[in-house]
Tab-separated table of C-alpha atoms in Angstrom:
chain	number	residue	atom	x	y	z
A	280	UNK	CA	-95.421	-10.100	-3.417
A	281	UNK	CA	-93.472	-11.557	-1.776
A	282	UNK	CA	-94.500	-14.001	1.242
A	283	UNK	CA	-94.905	-11.738	5.167
A	284	UNK	CA	-95.186	-14.973	6.952
A	285	UNK	CA	-91.785	-16.198	5.206
A	286	UNK	CA	-90.548	-13.288	5.645
A	287	UNK	CA	-91.223	-13.049	9.166
A	288	UNK	CA	-90.225	-16.472	10.022
A	289	UNK	CA	-87.048	-16.446	8.347
A	290	UNK	CA	-85.664	-13.357	9.063
A	291	UNK	CA	-87.575	-11.792	12.401
A	292	UNK	CA	-85.172	-14.148	15.113
A	293	UNK	CA	-82.134	-12.525	13.937
A	294	UNK	CA	-83.570	-9.004	13.968
A	295	UNK	CA	-85.301	-9.790	17.876
A	296	UNK	CA	-82.026	-11.085	18.901
A	297	UNK	CA	-80.558	-7.414	17.882
A	298	UNK	CA	-82.765	-5.671	19.175
A	299	UNK	CA	-82.743	-7.030	22.603
A	300	UNK	CA	-78.668	-7.218	22.608
A	301	UNK	CA	-78.650	-3.933	22.253
A	302	UNK	CA	-82.343	-3.162	24.650
A	303	UNK	CA	-81.104	-6.073	27.687
A	304	UNK	CA	-84.925	-5.356	28.478
A	305	UNK	CA	-87.767	-7.613	27.453
A	306	UNK	CA	-90.993	-5.680	27.189
A	307	UNK	CA	-88.639	-2.643	25.235
A	308	UNK	CA	-87.518	-5.219	22.719
A	309	UNK	CA	-90.879	-6.993	22.185
A	310	UNK	CA	-92.273	-3.212	22.151
A	311	UNK	CA	-89.118	-2.262	19.361
A	312	UNK	CA	-89.525	-5.665	16.812
A	313	UNK	CA	-93.755	-4.783	16.819
A	314	UNK	CA	-92.558	-1.728	15.894
A	315	UNK	CA	-89.522	-2.323	13.488
A	316	UNK	CA	-92.201	-4.788	11.100
A	317	UNK	CA	-94.816	-2.382	9.856
A	318	UNK	CA	-92.277	-1.103	8.234
A	319	UNK	CA	-91.440	-4.343	6.262
A	320	UNK	CA	-94.522	-5.557	6.505
A	321	UNK	CA	-95.758	-2.118	3.767
A	322	UNK	CA	-93.207	-2.887	1.895
A	323	UNK	CA	-93.511	-6.639	0.549
A	324	UNK	CA	-96.969	-5.818	-0.363
A	325	UNK	CA	-95.604	-2.621	-2.534
A	326	UNK	CA	-92.294	-3.687	-3.728
A	327	UNK	CA	-89.168	-6.525	-3.900
A	328	UNK	CA	-86.168	-6.362	-1.099
A	329	UNK	CA	-83.109	-7.575	-1.968
A	330	UNK	CA	-81.898	-8.198	1.759
A	331	UNK	CA	-84.377	-8.730	4.169
A	332	UNK	CA	-82.676	-10.326	6.779
A	333	UNK	CA	-81.218	-7.553	6.389
A	334	UNK	CA	-83.490	-4.580	6.866
A	335	UNK	CA	-85.307	-5.905	9.825
A	336	UNK	CA	-82.423	-6.213	11.228
A	337	UNK	CA	-81.818	-2.394	9.917
A	338	UNK	CA	-84.707	-1.300	10.908
A	339	UNK	CA	-84.509	-3.127	14.662
A	340	UNK	CA	-81.460	-1.179	15.170
A	341	UNK	CA	-82.236	2.005	14.753
A	342	UNK	CA	-86.063	1.829	16.875
A	343	UNK	CA	-83.683	0.191	19.390
A	344	UNK	CA	-80.701	2.818	19.695
A	345	UNK	CA	-83.744	5.340	19.957
A	346	UNK	CA	-85.338	3.729	22.538
A	347	UNK	CA	-81.973	3.533	24.677
A	348	UNK	CA	-81.833	6.880	23.995
A	349	UNK	CA	-84.744	8.533	25.301
A	350	UNK	CA	-84.370	5.521	28.393
A	351	UNK	CA	-81.017	6.305	29.129
A	352	UNK	CA	-83.011	10.292	31.002
A	353	UNK	CA	-84.973	7.494	33.458
A	354	UNK	CA	-82.454	4.845	33.782
A	355	UNK	CA	-78.964	5.397	35.750
A	356	UNK	CA	-77.384	3.275	33.348
A	357	UNK	CA	-73.574	4.078	36.161
A	358	UNK	CA	-73.298	1.011	36.332
A	359	UNK	CA	-72.603	-1.021	39.605
A	360	UNK	CA	-69.592	-2.199	41.008
A	361	UNK	CA	-69.662	-6.070	41.829
A	362	UNK	CA	-68.051	-6.541	45.247
A	363	UNK	CA	-66.053	-10.087	43.546
A	364	UNK	CA	-65.937	-12.669	40.969
A	365	UNK	CA	-65.352	-15.087	43.718
A	366	UNK	CA	-68.442	-17.898	41.663
A	367	UNK	CA	-70.283	-17.723	39.210
A	368	UNK	CA	-73.260	-15.733	39.636
A	369	UNK	CA	-70.798	-12.796	40.479
A	370	UNK	CA	-69.702	-13.140	37.228
A	371	UNK	CA	-73.241	-13.109	36.277
A	372	UNK	CA	-73.206	-9.935	37.260
A	373	UNK	CA	-70.373	-8.741	36.350
A	374	UNK	CA	-70.824	-9.908	33.177
A	375	UNK	CA	-74.798	-7.686	33.098
A	376	UNK	CA	-72.653	-4.583	33.872
A	377	UNK	CA	-70.378	-4.854	31.654
A	378	UNK	CA	-73.122	-5.517	28.532
A	379	UNK	CA	-74.396	-2.200	30.665
A	380	UNK	CA	-72.240	-0.524	29.991
A	381	UNK	CA	-71.839	-0.953	26.200
A	382	UNK	CA	-74.556	-0.486	25.853
A	383	UNK	CA	-75.190	2.715	26.636
A	384	UNK	CA	-71.611	3.562	25.863
A	385	UNK	CA	-73.398	2.744	22.146
A	386	UNK	CA	-76.070	4.949	21.952
A	387	UNK	CA	-73.510	7.838	23.087
A	388	UNK	CA	-72.475	7.138	19.687
A	389	UNK	CA	-73.514	8.942	16.555
A	390	UNK	CA	-75.964	7.307	15.023
A	391	UNK	CA	-74.427	6.640	12.332
A	392	UNK	CA	-70.813	5.168	13.860
A	393	UNK	CA	-73.942	3.715	16.729
A	394	UNK	CA	-75.730	1.899	14.366
A	395	UNK	CA	-73.323	0.155	11.911
A	396	UNK	CA	-71.532	-0.422	15.038
A	397	UNK	CA	-74.735	-2.541	16.479
A	398	UNK	CA	-75.534	-4.329	13.083
A	399	UNK	CA	-72.033	-5.869	13.408
A	400	UNK	CA	-71.599	-6.533	16.062
A	401	UNK	CA	-75.248	-7.401	17.841
A	402	UNK	CA	-77.059	-8.184	14.383
A	403	UNK	CA	-73.755	-10.227	12.969
A	404	UNK	CA	-74.017	-8.855	9.605
A	405	UNK	CA	-70.614	-8.933	7.734
A	406	UNK	CA	-69.455	-5.456	6.686
A	407	UNK	CA	-70.478	-5.739	2.578
A	408	UNK	CA	-73.994	-7.435	3.528
A	409	UNK	CA	-74.065	-3.758	5.857
A	410	UNK	CA	-72.564	-1.670	3.121
A	411	UNK	CA	-75.420	-3.583	0.809
A	412	UNK	CA	-77.793	-3.137	2.637
A	413	UNK	CA	-77.985	0.323	3.285
A	414	UNK	CA	-76.882	1.260	-0.041
A	415	UNK	CA	-72.783	3.236	1.158
A	416	UNK	CA	-69.826	1.844	0.250
A	417	UNK	CA	-68.632	-1.053	2.136
A	418	UNK	CA	-65.409	1.071	2.686
A	419	UNK	CA	-67.409	4.052	4.582
A	420	UNK	CA	-68.967	1.031	6.909
A	421	UNK	CA	-65.166	0.531	8.075
A	422	UNK	CA	-64.520	3.652	8.219
A	423	UNK	CA	-67.725	4.169	10.382
A	424	UNK	CA	-66.834	0.992	12.114
A	425	UNK	CA	-62.811	2.071	13.348
A	426	UNK	CA	-64.462	5.429	14.769
A	427	UNK	CA	-67.163	3.632	16.656
A	428	UNK	CA	-64.877	1.200	18.424
A	429	UNK	CA	-61.922	4.193	18.839
A	430	UNK	CA	-64.934	6.137	21.191
A	431	UNK	CA	-66.224	3.268	22.455
A	432	UNK	CA	-62.696	2.121	23.704
A	433	UNK	CA	-62.356	4.820	25.256
A	434	UNK	CA	-65.419	5.297	26.544
A	435	UNK	CA	-65.100	1.665	27.979
A	436	UNK	CA	-61.922	1.990	29.920
A	437	UNK	CA	-62.796	5.912	31.034
A	438	UNK	CA	-65.607	4.259	33.222
A	439	UNK	CA	-63.540	0.706	33.177
A	440	UNK	CA	-60.846	2.935	35.767
A	441	UNK	CA	-63.570	5.104	37.447
A	442	UNK	CA	-64.880	1.857	38.339
A	443	UNK	CA	-61.823	1.086	39.570
A	444	UNK	CA	-62.608	4.187	41.519
A	445	UNK	CA	-64.650	2.377	43.590
A	446	UNK	CA	-63.300	-0.318	44.285
A	447	UNK	CA	-62.303	-0.855	48.387
B	448	UNK	CA	-65.838	-10.814	4.921
B	449	UNK	CA	-63.024	-12.391	4.120
B	450	UNK	CA	-60.377	-13.292	7.467
B	451	UNK	CA	-57.765	-10.854	6.977
B	452	UNK	CA	-60.667	-8.092	7.638
B	453	UNK	CA	-61.884	-10.080	10.891
B	454	UNK	CA	-58.430	-9.584	11.924
B	455	UNK	CA	-58.324	-6.347	11.683
B	456	UNK	CA	-61.248	-5.514	13.327
B	457	UNK	CA	-60.355	-7.514	16.117
B	458	UNK	CA	-57.020	-6.019	16.811
B	459	UNK	CA	-59.035	-3.026	17.303
B	460	UNK	CA	-61.437	-3.858	19.736
B	461	UNK	CA	-59.713	-3.885	22.454
B	462	UNK	CA	-59.571	-6.085	25.702
B	463	UNK	CA	-62.296	-3.874	27.417
B	464	UNK	CA	-64.202	-3.786	23.646
B	465	UNK	CA	-63.870	-6.894	23.294
B	466	UNK	CA	-65.166	-8.323	26.209
B	467	UNK	CA	-68.376	-6.369	26.278
B	468	UNK	CA	-69.446	-7.808	23.421
B	469	UNK	CA	-69.277	-11.112	24.606
B	470	UNK	CA	-71.290	-9.855	26.913
B	471	UNK	CA	-74.440	-8.332	25.500
B	472	UNK	CA	-74.157	-11.554	23.516
B	473	UNK	CA	-74.213	-14.465	25.821
B	474	UNK	CA	-76.991	-13.208	27.301
B	475	UNK	CA	-79.329	-15.736	26.174
B	476	UNK	CA	-83.063	-13.557	23.977
B	477	UNK	CA	-85.926	-14.199	26.549
B	478	UNK	CA	-87.279	-17.081	22.721
B	479	UNK	CA	-91.069	-17.113	24.201
B	480	UNK	CA	-90.993	-13.000	24.011
B	481	UNK	CA	-89.822	-12.976	20.544
B	482	UNK	CA	-92.199	-16.080	19.336
B	483	UNK	CA	-94.997	-14.297	20.605
B	484	UNK	CA	-94.375	-11.396	18.995
B	485	UNK	CA	-93.343	-13.289	15.923
B	486	UNK	CA	-96.657	-15.376	15.291
B	487	UNK	CA	-98.661	-11.852	16.002
B	488	UNK	CA	-96.508	-10.503	13.529
B	489	UNK	CA	-96.326	-13.410	10.881
B	490	UNK	CA	-99.880	-13.379	11.054
B	491	UNK	CA	-100.709	-10.464	10.641
B	492	UNK	CA	-103.301	-9.314	7.077
B	493	UNK	CA	-104.810	-6.270	5.452
B	494	UNK	CA	-107.270	-6.691	7.493
B	495	UNK	CA	-104.960	-5.102	10.556
B	496	UNK	CA	-103.672	-2.058	11.261
B	497	UNK	CA	-100.837	-1.799	13.237
B	498	UNK	CA	-100.294	-0.194	16.105
B	499	UNK	CA	-97.783	1.757	17.629
B	500	UNK	CA	-97.213	1.930	21.039
B	501	UNK	CA	-97.979	-1.232	23.954
B	502	UNK	CA	-100.805	-2.259	21.694
B	503	UNK	CA	-100.921	-4.515	19.208
B	504	UNK	CA	-101.034	-5.928	16.491
B	505	UNK	CA	-104.817	-4.491	16.217
B	506	UNK	CA	-107.421	-5.922	14.014
B	507	UNK	CA	-110.296	-3.686	12.730
B	508	UNK	CA	-111.946	-5.739	13.342
B	509	UNK	CA	-115.253	-3.580	15.164
B	510	UNK	CA	-115.343	-0.187	13.346
B	511	UNK	CA	-117.484	1.245	15.922
B	512	UNK	CA	-114.706	0.256	18.626
B	513	UNK	CA	-112.053	1.994	16.439
B	514	UNK	CA	-114.760	4.950	15.762
B	515	UNK	CA	-114.494	5.755	19.654
B	516	UNK	CA	-110.180	5.688	19.658
B	517	UNK	CA	-107.447	8.325	18.354
B	518	UNK	CA	-105.598	5.423	16.730
B	519	UNK	CA	-102.418	7.894	17.270
B	520	UNK	CA	-99.214	5.680	15.548
B	521	UNK	CA	-98.247	4.582	13.306
B	522	UNK	CA	-94.163	4.836	12.384
B	523	UNK	CA	-94.947	6.823	9.367
B	524	UNK	CA	-98.724	7.028	8.881
B	525	UNK	CA	-101.170	8.867	11.094
B	526	UNK	CA	-104.568	7.177	11.468
B	527	UNK	CA	-108.074	8.638	12.694
B	528	UNK	CA	-111.096	6.443	12.036
B	529	UNK	CA	-114.676	7.191	11.775
B	530	UNK	CA	-118.275	4.908	12.893
B	531	UNK	CA	-118.685	4.240	9.213
B	532	UNK	CA	-115.126	2.339	8.784
B	533	UNK	CA	-112.944	5.619	6.962
B	534	UNK	CA	-110.060	6.950	7.943
B	535	UNK	CA	-107.947	9.755	7.125
B	536	UNK	CA	-104.958	9.140	7.223
B	537	UNK	CA	-101.478	11.384	7.428
B	538	UNK	CA	-98.059	10.042	5.590
B	539	UNK	CA	-94.474	10.961	5.688
B	540	UNK	CA	-92.358	9.305	3.053
B	541	UNK	CA	-89.276	8.816	4.719
B	542	UNK	CA	-88.279	6.086	6.374
B	543	UNK	CA	-85.921	7.735	8.521
B	544	UNK	CA	-88.243	10.061	10.230
B	545	UNK	CA	-87.739	12.885	8.044
B	546	UNK	CA	-88.933	16.056	6.916
B	547	UNK	CA	-91.426	15.592	3.808
B	548	UNK	CA	-93.301	15.722	2.981
B	549	UNK	CA	-97.027	13.902	3.340
B	550	UNK	CA	-99.986	12.108	1.673
B	551	UNK	CA	-103.723	12.555	2.821
B	552	UNK	CA	-105.818	10.013	2.155
B	553	UNK	CA	-109.314	8.389	2.539
B	554	UNK	CA	-109.291	4.986	2.629
B	555	UNK	CA	-112.431	2.887	3.511
B	556	UNK	CA	-112.485	-0.829	4.603
B	557	UNK	CA	-115.519	-2.658	3.178
B	558	UNK	CA	-115.751	-6.736	2.762
B	559	UNK	CA	-112.193	-7.706	4.623
B	560	UNK	CA	-110.298	-5.327	1.025
B	561	UNK	CA	-108.468	-1.628	2.542
B	562	UNK	CA	-108.958	1.123	-0.290
B	563	UNK	CA	-107.625	4.166	-0.820
B	564	UNK	CA	-108.542	7.752	-2.761
B	565	UNK	CA	-105.972	10.070	-2.187
B	566	UNK	CA	-108.051	13.592	-2.178
B	567	UNK	CA	-104.609	15.802	-1.682
B	568	UNK	CA	-101.062	16.031	-0.675
B	569	UNK	CA	-100.532	17.522	2.375
B	570	UNK	CA	-97.202	20.052	2.786
B	571	UNK	CA	-95.831	19.063	5.843
B	572	UNK	CA	-93.772	22.148	7.262
B	573	UNK	CA	-90.781	20.513	9.029
B	574	UNK	CA	-90.862	19.391	12.067
B	575	UNK	CA	-90.977	15.904	13.669
B	576	UNK	CA	-92.789	13.525	12.383
B	577	UNK	CA	-93.807	11.432	15.482
B	578	UNK	CA	-94.894	13.898	16.767
B	579	UNK	CA	-97.488	14.474	13.544
B	580	UNK	CA	-101.419	13.920	15.544
B	581	UNK	CA	-104.446	13.426	13.992
B	582	UNK	CA	-108.428	13.279	14.538
B	583	UNK	CA	-111.200	13.177	11.859
B	584	UNK	CA	-114.410	14.970	13.071
B	585	UNK	CA	-117.517	12.369	13.483
B	586	UNK	CA	-118.055	13.304	9.982
B	587	UNK	CA	-115.554	11.902	8.403
B	588	UNK	CA	-115.225	15.006	6.825
B	589	UNK	CA	-112.817	16.861	9.201
B	590	UNK	CA	-109.285	16.563	9.821
B	591	UNK	CA	-106.811	18.344	12.252
B	592	UNK	CA	-103.404	18.318	12.160
B	593	UNK	CA	-101.505	18.655	15.818
B	594	UNK	CA	-98.090	18.866	14.989
B	595	UNK	CA	-95.423	18.379	17.588
B	596	UNK	CA	-94.362	21.813	16.125
B	597	UNK	CA	-94.694	24.791	19.581
B	598	UNK	CA	-94.689	28.061	20.004
B	599	UNK	CA	-92.259	28.691	23.025
B	600	UNK	CA	-91.205	32.396	24.605
B	601	UNK	CA	-89.755	32.853	28.477
B	602	UNK	CA	-90.215	34.833	30.428
B	603	UNK	CA	-86.932	37.146	31.281
B	604	UNK	CA	-85.844	34.715	33.981
B	605	UNK	CA	-85.530	31.594	31.873
B	606	UNK	CA	-88.579	29.404	34.990
B	607	UNK	CA	-91.600	30.715	33.210
B	608	UNK	CA	-92.626	29.064	29.408
B	609	UNK	CA	-95.643	29.819	26.794
B	610	UNK	CA	-96.769	27.494	25.334
B	611	UNK	CA	-98.558	27.616	22.020
B	612	UNK	CA	-99.215	24.625	19.578
B	613	UNK	CA	-99.795	25.051	16.306
B	614	UNK	CA	-102.840	23.074	14.435
B	615	UNK	CA	-105.071	23.485	12.022
B	616	UNK	CA	-108.382	21.969	10.016
B	617	UNK	CA	-107.933	20.108	6.386
B	618	UNK	CA	-110.191	19.619	4.892
B	619	UNK	CA	-111.257	15.870	3.201
B	620	UNK	CA	-113.594	17.039	0.752
B	621	UNK	CA	-111.000	20.175	-0.256
B	622	UNK	CA	-107.782	20.070	0.293
B	623	UNK	CA	-108.313	23.238	1.697
B	624	UNK	CA	-106.207	24.455	5.400
B	625	UNK	CA	-107.700	26.509	8.259
B	626	UNK	CA	-104.756	26.794	10.788
B	627	UNK	CA	-106.026	26.773	14.110
B	628	UNK	CA	-104.159	28.197	17.417
B	629	UNK	CA	-105.136	25.618	20.252
B	630	UNK	CA	-103.839	29.214	22.151
B	631	UNK	CA	-101.539	28.140	24.875
B	632	UNK	CA	-100.657	28.613	28.962
B	633	UNK	CA	-98.425	28.910	30.964
B	634	UNK	CA	-96.063	27.074	32.708
B	635	UNK	CA	-93.396	26.469	35.382
B	636	UNK	CA	-90.537	24.896	33.984
B	637	UNK	CA	-86.663	25.478	34.384
B	638	UNK	CA	-84.451	25.291	31.538
B	639	UNK	CA	-87.279	24.658	29.074
B	640	UNK	CA	-86.186	23.563	25.621
B	641	UNK	CA	-88.471	20.603	24.177
B	642	UNK	CA	-91.459	20.005	24.278
B	643	UNK	CA	-94.128	18.347	21.943
B	644	UNK	CA	-97.853	16.646	21.266
B	645	UNK	CA	-98.037	13.304	23.105
B	646	UNK	CA	-102.017	12.925	21.967
B	647	UNK	CA	-105.331	13.567	20.675
B	648	UNK	CA	-108.031	12.819	20.153
B	649	UNK	CA	-112.327	14.483	19.246
B	650	UNK	CA	-114.757	14.748	21.565
B	651	UNK	CA	-117.356	11.849	20.346
B	652	UNK	CA	-119.496	15.223	19.590
B	653	UNK	CA	-116.999	16.788	17.882
B	654	UNK	CA	-117.176	19.648	19.408
B	655	UNK	CA	-113.876	19.255	21.835
B	656	UNK	CA	-110.365	18.525	21.547
B	657	UNK	CA	-108.649	17.378	24.542
B	658	UNK	CA	-104.480	17.724	23.513
B	659	UNK	CA	-101.586	16.515	25.358
B	660	UNK	CA	-99.116	18.073	25.266
B	661	UNK	CA	-95.929	17.129	27.127
B	662	UNK	CA	-93.718	19.767	28.416
B	663	UNK	CA	-89.568	20.478	28.230
B	664	UNK	CA	-87.814	17.743	29.800
B	665	UNK	CA	-84.705	20.027	30.975
B	666	UNK	CA	-81.833	17.577	28.371
B	667	UNK	CA	-84.408	17.889	25.843
B	668	UNK	CA	-85.400	14.042	25.287
B	669	UNK	CA	-89.177	13.445	24.500
B	670	UNK	CA	-89.310	10.890	26.922
B	671	UNK	CA	-90.653	10.391	30.245
B	672	UNK	CA	-92.159	13.841	31.042
B	673	UNK	CA	-94.470	15.601	32.798
B	674	UNK	CA	-98.025	16.164	30.471
B	675	UNK	CA	-100.677	18.867	30.581
B	676	UNK	CA	-104.231	18.172	28.825
B	677	UNK	CA	-105.076	20.869	27.557
B	678	UNK	CA	-109.151	20.311	26.908
B	679	UNK	CA	-109.583	22.470	23.416
B	680	UNK	CA	-113.010	23.818	21.190
B	681	UNK	CA	-112.984	22.891	18.134
B	682	UNK	CA	-113.152	24.086	16.029
B	683	UNK	CA	-112.528	27.152	16.993
B	684	UNK	CA	-109.297	27.041	18.202
B	685	UNK	CA	-109.854	28.406	22.005
B	686	UNK	CA	-108.550	26.669	24.961
B	687	UNK	CA	-111.757	25.467	27.669
B	688	UNK	CA	-109.030	24.600	30.572
B	689	UNK	CA	-105.527	22.596	31.184
B	690	UNK	CA	-105.042	20.345	33.427
B	691	UNK	CA	-102.033	17.840	35.248
B	692	UNK	CA	-102.035	14.568	33.422
B	693	UNK	CA	-98.767	12.391	34.119
B	694	UNK	CA	-95.022	11.389	33.771
B	695	UNK	CA	-95.189	8.456	31.179
B	696	UNK	CA	-94.422	8.131	27.949
B	697	UNK	CA	-96.197	5.702	26.817
B	698	UNK	CA	-99.578	8.214	28.349
B	699	UNK	CA	-102.545	8.860	25.798
B	700	UNK	CA	-105.955	10.805	26.122
B	701	UNK	CA	-109.290	9.765	25.443
B	702	UNK	CA	-112.799	11.305	26.378
B	703	UNK	CA	-115.082	8.756	27.283
B	704	UNK	CA	-117.696	7.506	24.944
B	705	UNK	CA	-120.542	9.890	26.212
B	706	UNK	CA	-117.785	12.776	25.484
B	707	UNK	CA	-118.263	13.508	29.191
B	708	UNK	CA	-115.207	13.189	30.386
B	709	UNK	CA	-111.406	13.485	29.550
B	710	UNK	CA	-109.151	10.424	30.469
B	711	UNK	CA	-105.630	10.314	30.480
B	712	UNK	CA	-103.821	6.611	30.872
B	713	UNK	CA	-100.752	4.563	29.406
B	714	UNK	CA	-102.177	1.808	26.987
B	715	UNK	CA	-101.701	-1.295	27.602
B	716	UNK	CA	-101.584	-4.755	25.645
B	717	UNK	CA	-104.860	-5.329	25.274
B	718	UNK	CA	-106.314	-2.046	26.087
B	719	UNK	CA	-106.895	2.049	24.909
B	720	UNK	CA	-106.119	2.912	28.511
B	721	UNK	CA	-105.043	0.977	31.255
B	722	UNK	CA	-104.378	2.915	34.641
B	723	UNK	CA	-106.341	5.672	34.210
B	724	UNK	CA	-104.055	8.592	36.166
B	725	UNK	CA	-106.362	10.879	35.554
B	726	UNK	CA	-110.164	11.215	35.064
B	727	UNK	CA	-111.685	14.775	34.246
B	728	UNK	CA	-114.814	16.830	33.522
B	729	UNK	CA	-114.498	17.367	29.610
B	730	UNK	CA	-115.131	20.340	30.023
B	731	UNK	CA	-114.231	22.175	32.733
B	732	UNK	CA	-110.925	20.099	33.173
B	733	UNK	CA	-112.705	19.636	37.162
B	734	UNK	CA	-111.743	16.146	38.438
């Protein structure tokens, strides 16, 4: 049986970071990471897993996206147009707004594309690693990522255009 | 990933998307929170029961305490506990939350070890597994399963909804299943498209079920929404009363230890019910 503590210590931080990047909210991230560790805890007692890092990030991604979508109804994801970028505080605010816009846009993607995009860019996994974890082909990963990037680019460009119109 | 692949993907990102990804990556994760969660998870043992929501890894050290709670929890398994530590479990076998058959089993906890005795394989009807809730009768012989499948009918003007919750009683020894009608109620809603069972608990004497029903959200998402509590006579299935329970995705329902009151509240890190949102008489539903 695999050493559970070792698994958590070695791969947990990246799963946490992945969930954090998707959610951007401390309490939600805490909940999601805990939820996502339940199944691996059971699995480590029953069978061998080839890539614990990939599995933990995959489960954290799924739960985090699930959580983001549920919160879309209660959280206004429209960003507040920043007044100016003249100092550091404004730069931070602009960065946060941009990050929130991306999180919101990712949540609008189909499940598969949202999940793969999050693993690739938030979980920082290689395409081959994603393919191995999800037991799909590398080509399938590449195609889904291409679709995700195209849709996100459009969504963010539309957002950017609307944002610009709100500027005084 | 090779350099060629990276180059091609970077070309596809575009300015806005590339900036947005960087904006997400540079936001620092709260290290103290991560450490706390991972420390708790790393120390989890077979005698710990993972609990969904904002309760943390819940040590099964007090069977009496566990018996007073409905552990309507778990991503892949739903448990209910009796005073002697017996656990009834309804599980699904699909990690993605699909619609599959499940195993009904009885578990016991003795001398720090868990043992599990499968009783029967139960074909679960197609439903969203997270809406599944189970509760055990006090003697541990009957398991009540409330599914998220709620039959709904709209009035002609589309503003009233008849909600009928389906459920069943499962004999853990024989595996026989008896469907029960949890009854229905008419709610005033607009654009009703979704509903689910948010929680369930048997009263300590086993005579009533408190059923937390989430009313449909107008956009069809099982998110924050208005809940009502139905008090249902058990095992007859007759609805005694229903009343508003509040709005929260984390809402839980519980009977007081003496069974005289039913409460709904939000779970906290330390205790099951943190804030009493409603507290009603467990028979009449009156405040």
